[in-house]
Coordinates of C-alpha atoms in Angstrom, one line a residue:
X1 CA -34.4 -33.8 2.2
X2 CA -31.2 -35.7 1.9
X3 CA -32.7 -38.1 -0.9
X4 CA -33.1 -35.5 -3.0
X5 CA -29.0 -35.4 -2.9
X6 CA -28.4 -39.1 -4.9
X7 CA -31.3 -37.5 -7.6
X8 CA -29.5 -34.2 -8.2
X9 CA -26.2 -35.6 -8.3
X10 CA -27.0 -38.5 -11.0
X11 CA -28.9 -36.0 -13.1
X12 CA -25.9 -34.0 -13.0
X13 CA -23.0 -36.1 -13.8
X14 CA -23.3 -35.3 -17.3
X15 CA -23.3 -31.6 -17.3
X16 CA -21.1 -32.0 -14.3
X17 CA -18.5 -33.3 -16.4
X18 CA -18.2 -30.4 -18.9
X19 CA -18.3 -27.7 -16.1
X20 CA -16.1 -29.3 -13.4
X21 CA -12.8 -31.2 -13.4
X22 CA -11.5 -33.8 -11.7
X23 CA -14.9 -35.1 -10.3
X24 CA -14.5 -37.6 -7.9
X25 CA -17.9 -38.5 -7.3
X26 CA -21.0 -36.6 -5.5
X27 CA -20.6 -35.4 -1.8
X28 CA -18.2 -33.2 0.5
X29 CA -16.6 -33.7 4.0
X30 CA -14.3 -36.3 2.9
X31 CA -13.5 -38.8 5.7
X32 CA -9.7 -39.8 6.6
X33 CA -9.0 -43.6 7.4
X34 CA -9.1 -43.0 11.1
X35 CA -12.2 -41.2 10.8
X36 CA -10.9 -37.7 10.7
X37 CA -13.7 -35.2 8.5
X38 CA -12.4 -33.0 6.4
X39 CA -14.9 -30.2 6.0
X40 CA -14.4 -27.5 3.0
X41 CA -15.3 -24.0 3.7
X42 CA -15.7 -21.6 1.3
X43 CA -14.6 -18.1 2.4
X44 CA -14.7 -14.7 0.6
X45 CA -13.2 -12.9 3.2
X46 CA -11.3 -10.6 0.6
X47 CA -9.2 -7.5 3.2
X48 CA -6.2 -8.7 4.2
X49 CA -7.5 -8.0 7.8
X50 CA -10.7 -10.0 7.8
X51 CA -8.4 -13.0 6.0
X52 CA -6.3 -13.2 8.4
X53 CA -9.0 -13.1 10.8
X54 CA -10.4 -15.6 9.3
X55 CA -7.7 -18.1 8.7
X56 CA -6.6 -17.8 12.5
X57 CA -9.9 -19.0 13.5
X58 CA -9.7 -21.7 11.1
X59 CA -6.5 -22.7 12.6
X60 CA -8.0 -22.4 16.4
X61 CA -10.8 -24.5 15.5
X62 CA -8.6 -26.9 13.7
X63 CA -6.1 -27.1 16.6
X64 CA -9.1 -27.6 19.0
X65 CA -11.0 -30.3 17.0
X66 CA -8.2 -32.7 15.4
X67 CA -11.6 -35.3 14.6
X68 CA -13.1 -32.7 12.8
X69 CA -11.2 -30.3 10.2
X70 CA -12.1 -27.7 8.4
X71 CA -10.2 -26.6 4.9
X72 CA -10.5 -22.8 4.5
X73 CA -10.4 -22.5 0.4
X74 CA -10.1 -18.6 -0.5
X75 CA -13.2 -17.6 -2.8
X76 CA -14.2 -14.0 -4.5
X77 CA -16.9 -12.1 -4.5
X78 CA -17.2 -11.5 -8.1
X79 CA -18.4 -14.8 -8.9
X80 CA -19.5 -16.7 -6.4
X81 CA -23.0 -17.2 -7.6
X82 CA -21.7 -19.2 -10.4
X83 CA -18.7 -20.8 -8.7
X84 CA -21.6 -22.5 -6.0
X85 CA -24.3 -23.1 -8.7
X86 CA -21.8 -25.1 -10.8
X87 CA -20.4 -26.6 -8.2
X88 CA -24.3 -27.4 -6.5
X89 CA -24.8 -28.8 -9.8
X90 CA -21.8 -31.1 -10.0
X91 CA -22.1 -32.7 -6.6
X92 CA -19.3 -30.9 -5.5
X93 CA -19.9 -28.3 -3.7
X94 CA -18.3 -26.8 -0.3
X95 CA -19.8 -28.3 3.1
X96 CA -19.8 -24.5 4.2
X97 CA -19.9 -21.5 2.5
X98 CA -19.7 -17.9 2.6
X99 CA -22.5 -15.8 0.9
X100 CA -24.6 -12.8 1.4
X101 CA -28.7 -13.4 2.0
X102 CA -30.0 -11.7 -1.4
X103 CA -28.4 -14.7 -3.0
X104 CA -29.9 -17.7 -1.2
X105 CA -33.6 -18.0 -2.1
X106 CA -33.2 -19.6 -5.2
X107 CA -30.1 -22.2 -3.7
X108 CA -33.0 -22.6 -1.3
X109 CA -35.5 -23.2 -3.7
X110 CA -33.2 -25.5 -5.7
X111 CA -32.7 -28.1 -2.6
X112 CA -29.2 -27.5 -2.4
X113 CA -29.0 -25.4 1.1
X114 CA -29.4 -27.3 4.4
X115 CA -32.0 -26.1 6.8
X116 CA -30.2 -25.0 9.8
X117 CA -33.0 -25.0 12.2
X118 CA -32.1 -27.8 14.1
X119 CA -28.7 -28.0 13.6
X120 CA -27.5 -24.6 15.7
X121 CA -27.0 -23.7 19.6
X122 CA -30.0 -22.2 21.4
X123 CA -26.9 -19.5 22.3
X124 CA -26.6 -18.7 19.0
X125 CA -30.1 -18.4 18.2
X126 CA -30.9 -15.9 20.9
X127 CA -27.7 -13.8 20.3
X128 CA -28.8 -13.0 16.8
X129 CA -31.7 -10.4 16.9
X130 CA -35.0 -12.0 15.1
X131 CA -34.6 -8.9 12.3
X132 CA -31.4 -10.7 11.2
X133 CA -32.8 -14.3 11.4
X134 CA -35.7 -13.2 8.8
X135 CA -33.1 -12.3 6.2
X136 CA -32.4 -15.9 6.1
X137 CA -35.7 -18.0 7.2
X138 CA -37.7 -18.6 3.7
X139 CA -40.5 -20.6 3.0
X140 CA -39.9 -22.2 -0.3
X141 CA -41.8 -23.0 -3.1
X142 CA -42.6 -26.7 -1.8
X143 CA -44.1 -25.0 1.2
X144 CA -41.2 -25.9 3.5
X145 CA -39.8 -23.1 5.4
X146 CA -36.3 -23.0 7.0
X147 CA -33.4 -20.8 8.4
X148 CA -30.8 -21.4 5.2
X149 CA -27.9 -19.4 6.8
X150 CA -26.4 -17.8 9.6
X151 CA -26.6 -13.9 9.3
X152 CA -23.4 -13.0 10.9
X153 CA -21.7 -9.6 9.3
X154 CA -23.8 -6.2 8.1
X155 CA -23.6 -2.8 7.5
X156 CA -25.7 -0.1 6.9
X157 CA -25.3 3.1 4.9
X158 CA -24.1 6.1 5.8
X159 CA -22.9 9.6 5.0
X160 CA -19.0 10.1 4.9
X161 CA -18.1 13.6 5.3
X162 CA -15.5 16.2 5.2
X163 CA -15.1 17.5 8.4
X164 CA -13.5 20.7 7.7
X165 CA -16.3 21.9 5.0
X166 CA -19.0 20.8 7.7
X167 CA -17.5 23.4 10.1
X168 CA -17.2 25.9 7.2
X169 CA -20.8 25.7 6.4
X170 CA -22.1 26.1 9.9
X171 CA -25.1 23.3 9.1
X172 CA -26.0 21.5 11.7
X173 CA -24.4 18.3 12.3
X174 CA -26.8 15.5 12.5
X175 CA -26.4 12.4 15.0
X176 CA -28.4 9.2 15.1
X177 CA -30.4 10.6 18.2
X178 CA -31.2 13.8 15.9
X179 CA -30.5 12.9 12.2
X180 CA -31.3 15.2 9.4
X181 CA -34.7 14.3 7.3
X182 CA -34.2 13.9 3.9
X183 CA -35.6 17.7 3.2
X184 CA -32.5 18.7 5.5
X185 CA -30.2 16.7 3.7
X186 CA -31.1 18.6 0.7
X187 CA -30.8 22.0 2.2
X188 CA -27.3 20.7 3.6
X189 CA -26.5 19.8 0.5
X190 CA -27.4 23.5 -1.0
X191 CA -25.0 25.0 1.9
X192 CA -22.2 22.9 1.5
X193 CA -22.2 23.5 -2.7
X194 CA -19.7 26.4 -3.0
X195 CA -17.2 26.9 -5.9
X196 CA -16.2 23.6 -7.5
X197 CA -17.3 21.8 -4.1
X198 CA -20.8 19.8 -4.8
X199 CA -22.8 19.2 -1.7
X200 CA -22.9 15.4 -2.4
X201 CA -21.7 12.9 -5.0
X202 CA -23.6 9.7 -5.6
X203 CA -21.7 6.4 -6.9
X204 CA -24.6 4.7 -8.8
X205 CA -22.2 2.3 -11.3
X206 CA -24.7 -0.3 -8.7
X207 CA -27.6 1.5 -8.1
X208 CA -30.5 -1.1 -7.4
X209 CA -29.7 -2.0 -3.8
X210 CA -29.4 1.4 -2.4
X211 CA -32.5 2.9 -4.3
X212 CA -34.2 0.1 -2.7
X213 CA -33.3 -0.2 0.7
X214 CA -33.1 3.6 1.1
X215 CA -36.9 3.8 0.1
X216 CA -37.5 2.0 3.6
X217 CA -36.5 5.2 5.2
X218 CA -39.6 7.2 4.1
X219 CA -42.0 4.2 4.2
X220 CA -41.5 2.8 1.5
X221 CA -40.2 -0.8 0.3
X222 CA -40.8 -1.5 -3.8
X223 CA -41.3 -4.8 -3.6
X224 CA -44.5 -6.1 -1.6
X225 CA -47.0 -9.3 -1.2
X226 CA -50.1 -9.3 -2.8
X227 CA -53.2 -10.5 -0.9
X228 CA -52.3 -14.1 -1.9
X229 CA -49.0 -13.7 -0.7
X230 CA -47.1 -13.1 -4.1
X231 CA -44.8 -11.1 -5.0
X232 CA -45.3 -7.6 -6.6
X233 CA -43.7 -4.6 -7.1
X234 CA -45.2 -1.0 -6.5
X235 CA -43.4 2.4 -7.5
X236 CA -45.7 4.6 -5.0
X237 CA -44.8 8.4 -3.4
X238 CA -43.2 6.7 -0.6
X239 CA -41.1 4.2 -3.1
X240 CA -39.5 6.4 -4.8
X241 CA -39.1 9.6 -2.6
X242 CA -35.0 9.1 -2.5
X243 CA -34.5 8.3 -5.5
X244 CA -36.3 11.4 -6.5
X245 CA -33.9 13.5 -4.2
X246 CA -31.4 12.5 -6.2
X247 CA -32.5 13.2 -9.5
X248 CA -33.7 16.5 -8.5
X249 CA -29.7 17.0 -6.8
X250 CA -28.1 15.7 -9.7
X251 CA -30.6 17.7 -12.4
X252 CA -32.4 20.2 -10.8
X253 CA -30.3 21.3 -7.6
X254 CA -26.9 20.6 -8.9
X255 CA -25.8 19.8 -5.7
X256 CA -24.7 16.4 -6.7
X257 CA -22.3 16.2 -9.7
X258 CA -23.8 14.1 -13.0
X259 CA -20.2 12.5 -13.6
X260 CA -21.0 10.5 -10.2
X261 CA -23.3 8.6 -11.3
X262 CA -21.4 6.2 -13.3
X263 CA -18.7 5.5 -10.5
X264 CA -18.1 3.3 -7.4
X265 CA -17.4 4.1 -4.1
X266 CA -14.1 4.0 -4.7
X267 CA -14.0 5.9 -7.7
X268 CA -15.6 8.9 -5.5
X269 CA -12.7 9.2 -2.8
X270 CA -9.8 10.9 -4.5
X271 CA -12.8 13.7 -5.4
X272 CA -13.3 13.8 -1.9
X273 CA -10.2 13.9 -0.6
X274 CA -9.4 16.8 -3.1
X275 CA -12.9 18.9 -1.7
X276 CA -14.7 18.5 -4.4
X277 CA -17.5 16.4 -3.0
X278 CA -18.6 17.4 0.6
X279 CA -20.4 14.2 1.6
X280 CA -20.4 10.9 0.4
X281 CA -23.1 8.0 0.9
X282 CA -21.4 4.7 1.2
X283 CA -21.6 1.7 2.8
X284 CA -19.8 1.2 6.3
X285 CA -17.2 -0.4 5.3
X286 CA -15.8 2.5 2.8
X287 CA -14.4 3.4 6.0
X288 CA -11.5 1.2 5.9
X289 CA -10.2 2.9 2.4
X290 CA -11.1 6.6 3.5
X291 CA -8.8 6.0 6.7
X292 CA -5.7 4.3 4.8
X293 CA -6.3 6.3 2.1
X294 CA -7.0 10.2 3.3
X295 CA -4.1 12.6 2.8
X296 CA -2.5 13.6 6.1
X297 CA -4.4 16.0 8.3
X298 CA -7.8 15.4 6.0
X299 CA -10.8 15.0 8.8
X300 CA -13.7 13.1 8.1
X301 CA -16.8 12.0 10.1
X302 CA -19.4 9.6 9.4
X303 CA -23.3 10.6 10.1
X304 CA -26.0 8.9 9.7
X305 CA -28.4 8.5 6.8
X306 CA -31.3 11.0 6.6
X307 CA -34.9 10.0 7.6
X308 CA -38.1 10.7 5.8
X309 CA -39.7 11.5 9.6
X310 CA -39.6 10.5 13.0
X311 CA -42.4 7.5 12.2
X312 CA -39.5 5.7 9.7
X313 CA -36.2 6.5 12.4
X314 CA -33.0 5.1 10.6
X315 CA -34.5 2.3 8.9
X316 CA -32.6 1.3 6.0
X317 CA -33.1 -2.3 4.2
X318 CA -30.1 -4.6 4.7
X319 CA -28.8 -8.0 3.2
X320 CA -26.3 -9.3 5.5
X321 CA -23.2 -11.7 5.0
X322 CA -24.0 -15.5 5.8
X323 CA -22.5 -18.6 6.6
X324 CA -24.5 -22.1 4.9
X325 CA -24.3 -25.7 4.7
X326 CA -24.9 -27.7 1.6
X327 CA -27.5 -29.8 1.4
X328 CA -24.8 -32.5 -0.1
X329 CA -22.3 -32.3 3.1
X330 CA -22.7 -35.7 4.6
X331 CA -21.2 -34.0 8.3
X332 CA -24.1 -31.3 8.4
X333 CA -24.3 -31.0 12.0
X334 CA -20.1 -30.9 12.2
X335 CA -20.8 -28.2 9.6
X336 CA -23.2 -26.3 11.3
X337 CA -20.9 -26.4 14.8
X338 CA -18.2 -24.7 12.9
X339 CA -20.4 -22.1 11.8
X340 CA -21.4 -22.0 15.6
X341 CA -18.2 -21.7 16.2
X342 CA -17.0 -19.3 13.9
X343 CA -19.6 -16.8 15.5
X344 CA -19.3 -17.0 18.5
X345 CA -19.5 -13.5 20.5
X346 CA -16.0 -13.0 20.8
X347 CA -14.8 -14.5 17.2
X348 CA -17.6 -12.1 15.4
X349 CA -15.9 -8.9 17.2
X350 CA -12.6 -10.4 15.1
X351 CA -14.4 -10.9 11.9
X352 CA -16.5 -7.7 12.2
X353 CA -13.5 -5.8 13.0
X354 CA -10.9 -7.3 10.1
X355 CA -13.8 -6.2 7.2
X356 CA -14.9 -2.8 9.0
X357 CA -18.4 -3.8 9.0
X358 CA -20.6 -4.7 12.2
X359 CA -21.5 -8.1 13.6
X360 CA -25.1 -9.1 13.9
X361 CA -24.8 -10.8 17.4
X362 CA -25.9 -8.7 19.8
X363 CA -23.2 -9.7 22.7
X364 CA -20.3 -8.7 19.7
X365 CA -22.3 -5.0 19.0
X366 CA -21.7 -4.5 22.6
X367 CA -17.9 -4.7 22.4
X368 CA -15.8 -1.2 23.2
X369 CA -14.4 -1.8 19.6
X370 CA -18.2 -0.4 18.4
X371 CA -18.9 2.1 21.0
X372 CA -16.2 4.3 20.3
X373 CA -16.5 7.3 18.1
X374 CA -13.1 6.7 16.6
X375 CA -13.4 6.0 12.6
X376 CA -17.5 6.1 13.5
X377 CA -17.9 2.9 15.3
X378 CA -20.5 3.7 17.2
X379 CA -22.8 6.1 14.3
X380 CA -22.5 2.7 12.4
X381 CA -23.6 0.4 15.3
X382 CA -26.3 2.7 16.8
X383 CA -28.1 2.7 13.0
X384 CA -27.5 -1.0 12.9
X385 CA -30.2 -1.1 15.6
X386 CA -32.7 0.1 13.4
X387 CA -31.7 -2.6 10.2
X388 CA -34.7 -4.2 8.1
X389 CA -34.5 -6.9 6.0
X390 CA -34.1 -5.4 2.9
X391 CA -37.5 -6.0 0.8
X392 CA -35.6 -8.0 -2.1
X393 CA -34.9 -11.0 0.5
X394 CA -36.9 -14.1 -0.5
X395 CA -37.8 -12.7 -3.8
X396 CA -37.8 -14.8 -6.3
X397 CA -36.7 -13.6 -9.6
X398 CA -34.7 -10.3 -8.3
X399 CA -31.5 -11.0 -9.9
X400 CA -33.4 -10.9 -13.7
X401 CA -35.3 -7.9 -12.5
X402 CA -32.3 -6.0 -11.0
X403 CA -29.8 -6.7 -14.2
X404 CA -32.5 -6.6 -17.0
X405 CA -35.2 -3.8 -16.0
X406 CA -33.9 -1.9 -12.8
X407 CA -30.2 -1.1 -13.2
X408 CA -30.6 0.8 -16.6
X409 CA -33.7 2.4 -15.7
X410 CA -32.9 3.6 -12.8
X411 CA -29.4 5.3 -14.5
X412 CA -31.3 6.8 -17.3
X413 CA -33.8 8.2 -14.8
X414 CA -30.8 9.8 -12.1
X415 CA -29.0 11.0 -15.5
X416 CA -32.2 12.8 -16.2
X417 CA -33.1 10.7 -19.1
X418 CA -35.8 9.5 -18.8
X419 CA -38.8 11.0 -16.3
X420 CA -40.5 9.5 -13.3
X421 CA -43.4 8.2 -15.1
X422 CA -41.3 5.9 -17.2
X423 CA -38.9 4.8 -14.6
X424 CA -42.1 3.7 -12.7
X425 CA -43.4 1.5 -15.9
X426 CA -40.0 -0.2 -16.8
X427 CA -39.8 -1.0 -12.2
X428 CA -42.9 -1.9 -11.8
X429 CA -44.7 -2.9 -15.4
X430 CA -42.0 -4.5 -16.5
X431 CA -40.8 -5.5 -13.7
X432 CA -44.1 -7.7 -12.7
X433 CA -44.0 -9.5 -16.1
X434 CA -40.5 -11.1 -14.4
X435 CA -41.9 -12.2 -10.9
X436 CA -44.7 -13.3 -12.5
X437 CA -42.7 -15.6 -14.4
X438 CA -41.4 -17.1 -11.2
X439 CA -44.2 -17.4 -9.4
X440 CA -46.5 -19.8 -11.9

């Protein structure tokens, strides 16, 4: 695989030119007169917790390996895609690099990820439960398959509630050993709408992910593989169960507020900590701003997600945070031992912990810091044992499909819009003509 490296990087010298400056020439890992390697890692650790976090380890590993160093360069989440594909293209690009797995398939695809599947500790591989290794392990268009990244942070969804109107209501309280199904949810949902106080208030400015990963929970998945192994999408019962919930909360019910809809997770909390939304469905990390945020004396809890029965448990579709290696690194072995590194058992509780999210390594999840029930530790770890890979992993042409057909269609369809019969055509109709597209 490393010829195709000298290939890519002539072909792009041109293009390379416009997009990048100061190009010094193809390749990363630069190598010091006395042999030192430099190795640049790009991180988007972005709380100041989880930098610092971060940056200490950096500084451990750099203190412990003065023949190898590693260069932490700060990156954001906001546009990462394009920072790595322009630098992928320009020969340029970071010997490591911090991503999430919905974004990998097509670097895959494109020869510029290393295949780590030689390159990391037997330790490591057995740590990490096989669930979280399929969210990274692709076979690719050429018909090679490979592990291109180490699934290391995740977090599922759950329900952040106000404690006080829980008590109020007198519903039951659901746990992950006894969660509420969805149809309790909505009765929930009924008892804790009272006054200005809506049951429930969905963000939905990002709506794709969560519509499909929550579909797993009543067996359902949107995307599938035909019976020659391609890609297709389906908008069945099962597939869209949730995200009629919603709609009917939102239109029929009222128990959701319409004015949600357009928000983020963020935008939701000052509603909730003024009682006007009950229960909020975020992801795990929301924590971390509900508990530095939340007026003094405000309680909250976290619960689990509903379930669409006991056949389905928690399961919830998830696209963890990963580490890679570029393709282009001439040092990806020294690359892939920093990674290694960087999760090992006791560094991943320090990562997991600075970003309030959960670590995939199974030693880690079995730290005190995630079986307590302070902040909901332990709700969020016990779901995390019942993770999938979320059904968009691998998928080739997912990005088009999410930004073109399903983001508006599925807003117009939770606004009331438009019904369930055309949300179905523009997912799955339209949404076929774009994988199709892909997979000539």
């Amino acid at each position: 695989m490393r010829a195709r490296r000298s290939r890519r990087c002539a072909a792009a010298v041109g293009l390379a030119a416009l997009l990048l400056s100061g190009l010094s020439g193809c390749g990363s890992g630069d190598d010091a007169s006395d042999g030192t390697v430099t190795l640049e890692f790009l991180s988007l650790a972005w709380q100041e917790e989880s930098i610092e976090a971060t940056q200490a380890l950096v500084d451990q590993w750099n203190a412990e390996h003065p023949r190898v160093q590693v260069e932490y360069v700060q990156g954001d989440w906001a546009n990462v895609h394009d920072y790595l594909l322009t630098s992928f293209m320009g020969g340029e690009s970071p010997d490591i690099f911090h991503d999430d797995a919905s974004d990998l398939i097509d670097f895959a695809n494109g020869g510029y990820l290393a295949d780590l599947s030689g390159l990391l500790p037997g330790s490591l591989r057995s740590d990490i439960p096989d669930a979280s290794w399929q969210t990274t392990t692709f076979e690719l268009d050429s018909g090679e398959s490979g592990i291109y990244g180490v699934p290391f942070l995740q977090e599922p969804r759950v329900l952040i509630a106000n404690a006080e109107l829980l008590r109020r209501s007198g519903v039951r309280v659901p746990t992950t050993d006894d969660p509420w199904t969805w149809e309790e949810f909505e009765d929930a949902s009924r008892d804790l709408t009272r006054g200005d106080t809506y049951g429930v208030a969905w963000s939905m400015s990002e709506p794709v992910s969560q519509s499909v990963n929550l579909s797993l929970s009543t067996g359902g998945r949107i995307f599938y593989e035909d019976a020659d192994g391609e890609n297709e999408i389906r908008y069945g019962p099962a597939d869209s169960a949730v995200a009629e919930l919603i709609n009917r909360q939102v239109n029929e019910d009222h128990t959701a507020p319409g004015s949600s809809l357009g928000m983020t997770g963020s935008d939701t909390l000052p509603g909730f900590f003024a009682g006007r939304y009950a229960m909020l469905p975020l992801n795990f990390s929301y924590r971390q701003q509900v508990a530095q945020q939340a007026p003094e004396g405000f309680e909250w809890t976290v619960l689990p997600m509903p379930t669409g029965g006991e056949e389905y448990g928690l399961a919830q579709g998830v696209a963890p945070q990963t580490l890679s290696v570029s393709e282009d690194s001439d040092h990806q072995q020294a690359a892939a031992d920093f990674i290694a590194y960087l999760t090992r058992p006791d560094h991943a509780v320090d990562l997991a912990l600075g970003d309030w999210m959960l670590p995939t390594s199974s030693t880690a999840l079995a730290d005190p810091a995630f079986t307590t029930t302070d902040l909901g530790w332990r709700t969020g770890a016990e779901v995390s044992q019942q993770l999938r890979p979320s059904p968009v992993l691998g998928v080739r042409g997912y990005p088009e499909w999410k930004d073109k057909i399903a983001t508006p269609a599925l807003q117009n369809y939770y606004s009331g819009a438009d019904d369930l019969d055309d949300l179905r055509e523009e997912l799955a109709d339209d949404g076929n003509r774009i994988l199709d597209r892909y997979q000539r």
